[in-house]
Structures are given as C-alpha cells and as structure tokens.
C-alpha cells in the first residue's frame, strides 16, 4: 500500500467519524502499514500542542497515537476555536492568524486555505503508506459546498474514496445514508464508496435486510456494522456542542482502592476548553467526576475543578451570575480543595487585564490566588516538563494570558494558597505519580479515606482504548474490502442517485 487514502465522512456531527478514523488507523498500523491521520479543518475547543509548538485538535493528536506516530501540524492544518456563536480564532499550521466571523470565513477565507490543506495532505501521502482523513459535520451541507475544504472539497481535489458513517443509535440511519448521497453532485457521488453503521445494538441479522435494500437503492455496499460500546469516545468536540454532564468518557466508576470514593465537580464554564484534563481523574478507581452549573452542586464535592475556557472574562461573569463565584470563594476560605487550570487559574486571580480576548480591559478576578493576568496578543504554546508534589510531571500550555504570581507556594507554573491550586498546564494529571500525590492531598483535606490505586497508568488505558477501537474495525468491518478501498480508491461505475446537488 503506497500513498493510499480514505475520507471518513458522517451523516451528522458526532456520528463517530473520529472514533472510526482512530480505529482504522490502529487496525492498519497493526497490519504493518505506516499510516497517518488528517483533518483539513477542525472546529474544537479541545486542542493539543505538538513537540514543535503547534496547536492542533486533540482528536488528531489521539489519532496520531493510534498510528503510533508523533502528531504534527500537517495532520490538522486548520483549527477553528470558537469564541462565541458568531466568531472563531483561526489557527493555521499550528499558529493563530486572527479572528473571523462565520460569514467572513465561509465567504472567502476558507477557500483560500484549500491550497495549504492540499499541500499538507500531499506531504503526508508522500511520507506514509496511507492517510486516513476525517471529515467534519456532513458532506451534504449544500449551503457550504462551494467553499468546502474538509469533506467533498478535499475528496474531489485529492481523489479520495469516501466512507460515510451513520450513528444508528440516533435512528433514521437509512434515510440519512440515502439522503447524504442524493444531495451530492454527480462528481461527488462518484467518490462515495459506501457506508459504515456505528453504535448498533442487537442482532445484526435483523439489520441485514435493510442493508441489502440500501445497496439496491444506492448501488453502494456497507463496509461494516460496529456494535455499541461504552467508553470509546476520544478527545473530540465539534464546535460549541459540549455535553455538560457527559463530557467525560462513558465509563463506569470502578470500586475504590481505599474505603471511600472521591467526588470531583467540574464547573461547566462557557466555551469550556480542554475539559479532557479531567479524564485522567475519571480513570482513577473510585473517583467520580461530574460537570456542574449550580452552586449547591459544589457542596458535597471533595475537589472542584475550574477548567480552561476560550472566554476567561465571560466565564468569570457566568460564575458570578450563577452564584458559583461566591461558592468558590467561600470554599477557598474554608480550605476545601480547588484546582484552576488555564482560564480557570486566571479567573481565580486578583485581576485580569484583557484587551485581546474579551477586550474588556481590567476586570476583577475572584481574588483567591495572588495572581495578576495580562492578555498578550501572542499565544503561548509550549510543552513544559517539571516536578511538583515530589513527582515528575509534564503538560502543555495554550493561552494568551500571562500570569504574574506575587505570592503563595510555587505549583508548576502557577501557585498554591492553602488548598487552592492554579496552573496553566493542561494534561498534568496524566502524569501518574503526580496525579496520585495530588489526589492524596485532596483526600486528606476532604477527610476521605480514599487511596489512589498504585498501578493506574493513564497512558496504558489510552492504549487499551485505541486497541479496542482497532478491534472493532478488525472484528466488525470487512477489512479486506476496506483495504482495497484505501489502496485503489472508490469502485468504478457507481450509480448516480437523483436529484443530486441543487444547481
């Protein structure tokens, strides 16, 4: 297999494109194929910093891990980070290049990026045996097709076969499959090779008559039916759609290693970013993580996490409006554990000077930590390594805010006062020894007889998760046919399904 490729599209957002892409990548690499992921344009508030200091979507970083390769900016050349309902920060090849409204982006800027996107894809295809591309939303968004660079726009320009994924758990999957094809132009339809059903529950034999009818109607086969499995979500988030109480991976809480569980409440602030930071906590046996938006929900929490956000000042106002700000200050005064990460760290400080993100000038913070924050136009993108609580720790930083720490005890790049900790470091809790030491301090402060399990490896759990995705593809997809599709492209002579794209 040389220079092969595939675009994994979906009937909707959250159809399972990211998971399927990662699963195909892991299946291929286990077959000895040198493979890379690619997503031309990602809209996400969950991002990651590569070793060369480039910001990309976390889904592509996780897919790179599925491929057992180091993530690079080539794998996600365009990242859009929403700053509200109408505008996003545009990150090009890992660096921010400005803010644009949706109208401004789709009105011309997006199409200008097509050349860059194609160059990145061509470079990957020249380096790897195969590149598995992920689409965004639906390829049948007929209002956006003219400027599309992530679905059929990239497939047409790069000659990629397209596999359409549908989430049958939502219902209406047959209509979605048929309608997706029927709303594409004749040239686009020629690249739609077939379908893959995701999240099926029950007896596949009951589904097979429908798949046969779908084939008769469209002339396209179904390449697999993936069963519903808990705990297979990876680090992805499309646009502004965040599940406040379901953002942590769908997994049951394991029995605690000690006598007590530990309860973690995460403030679901607006434009919450990198909420995947708490996944490492949720992976610990006996740690219960939930997302909250009311002050009374903090009462029984042993630890409150104030996560990152793309709108620090807006998040601060939201906390005040809901009474959560008062609850956090009271909690800090009582010596009950709080952890602020990135934007959450900034708003715990004394004041914020922001002429970049919100352009609100100087705003008073919660005053819990002796920190003053000034927003710089240049974004900090680093992969720091250090030590805290007597343990090695590493993370990554993505922020415009520059913190001046004027007191407290040092904690990573931030500080600690009493039982309140603050840092810009995302991903620090993935360092196993540091996470255990931190949880021991939290448990002691909360009076819980909680003991971190001595052998929980977050990296190993991630690998197990990726192997499970690879197993899904290997066991429930027609891998021979999928391999031919990746290597040789879409079958010839696929029928046109009317009416096609509107003129």
XYZ file of C-alpha atoms in Angstrom, residues 264-269 292-299 301-307 312 315-341 343-349 365-369 417 419-421:
65
model
C -14.919 15.798 41.731
C -17.144 18.628 40.467
C -16.093 20.432 37.277
C -17.574 23.893 36.708
C -19.059 23.772 33.211
C -17.999 27.299 32.259
C -21.937 21.146 37.364
C -23.543 24.530 36.795
C -25.198 25.304 40.175
C -23.555 26.351 43.463
C -25.365 23.719 45.526
C -23.672 21.045 43.426
C -20.326 22.043 44.931
C -21.435 21.248 48.470
C -17.553 17.787 46.189
C -14.170 16.824 47.584
C -12.465 18.684 44.742
C -13.755 21.434 42.458
C -12.022 21.915 39.119
C -12.365 25.208 37.258
C -11.290 24.197 33.744
C -11.995 33.821 30.694
C -16.627 32.569 32.312
C -15.976 34.838 35.298
C -19.229 36.702 34.679
C -21.081 33.390 34.303
C -19.730 32.156 37.637
C -20.921 35.360 39.298
C -24.335 35.276 37.658
C -24.963 31.742 38.867
C -23.649 32.182 42.395
C -20.767 29.821 41.734
C -18.205 32.590 42.279
C -19.379 33.123 45.884
C -19.360 29.379 46.450
C -15.784 29.099 45.162
C -14.523 31.971 47.343
C -16.260 30.506 50.381
C -14.805 27.102 49.582
C -11.281 28.555 49.357
C -11.738 30.374 52.682
C -12.784 27.074 54.272
C -9.665 25.324 52.970
C -11.575 22.931 50.713
C -9.715 21.833 47.547
C -9.981 23.788 44.283
C -7.898 23.304 41.139
C -7.883 26.005 38.455
C -6.468 25.088 35.054
C -8.507 30.064 32.161
C -9.785 28.611 35.432
C -6.456 29.527 37.035
C -6.602 33.051 35.610
C -10.068 33.865 36.932
C -9.076 32.723 40.438
C -6.527 35.571 40.497
C -10.978 38.245 39.474
C -12.152 36.118 42.387
C -9.099 37.084 44.431
C -8.443 33.559 45.669
C -4.875 33.384 44.347
C -2.549 29.015 48.589
C -5.931 24.047 49.362
C -6.336 26.085 46.173
C -4.014 25.267 43.287
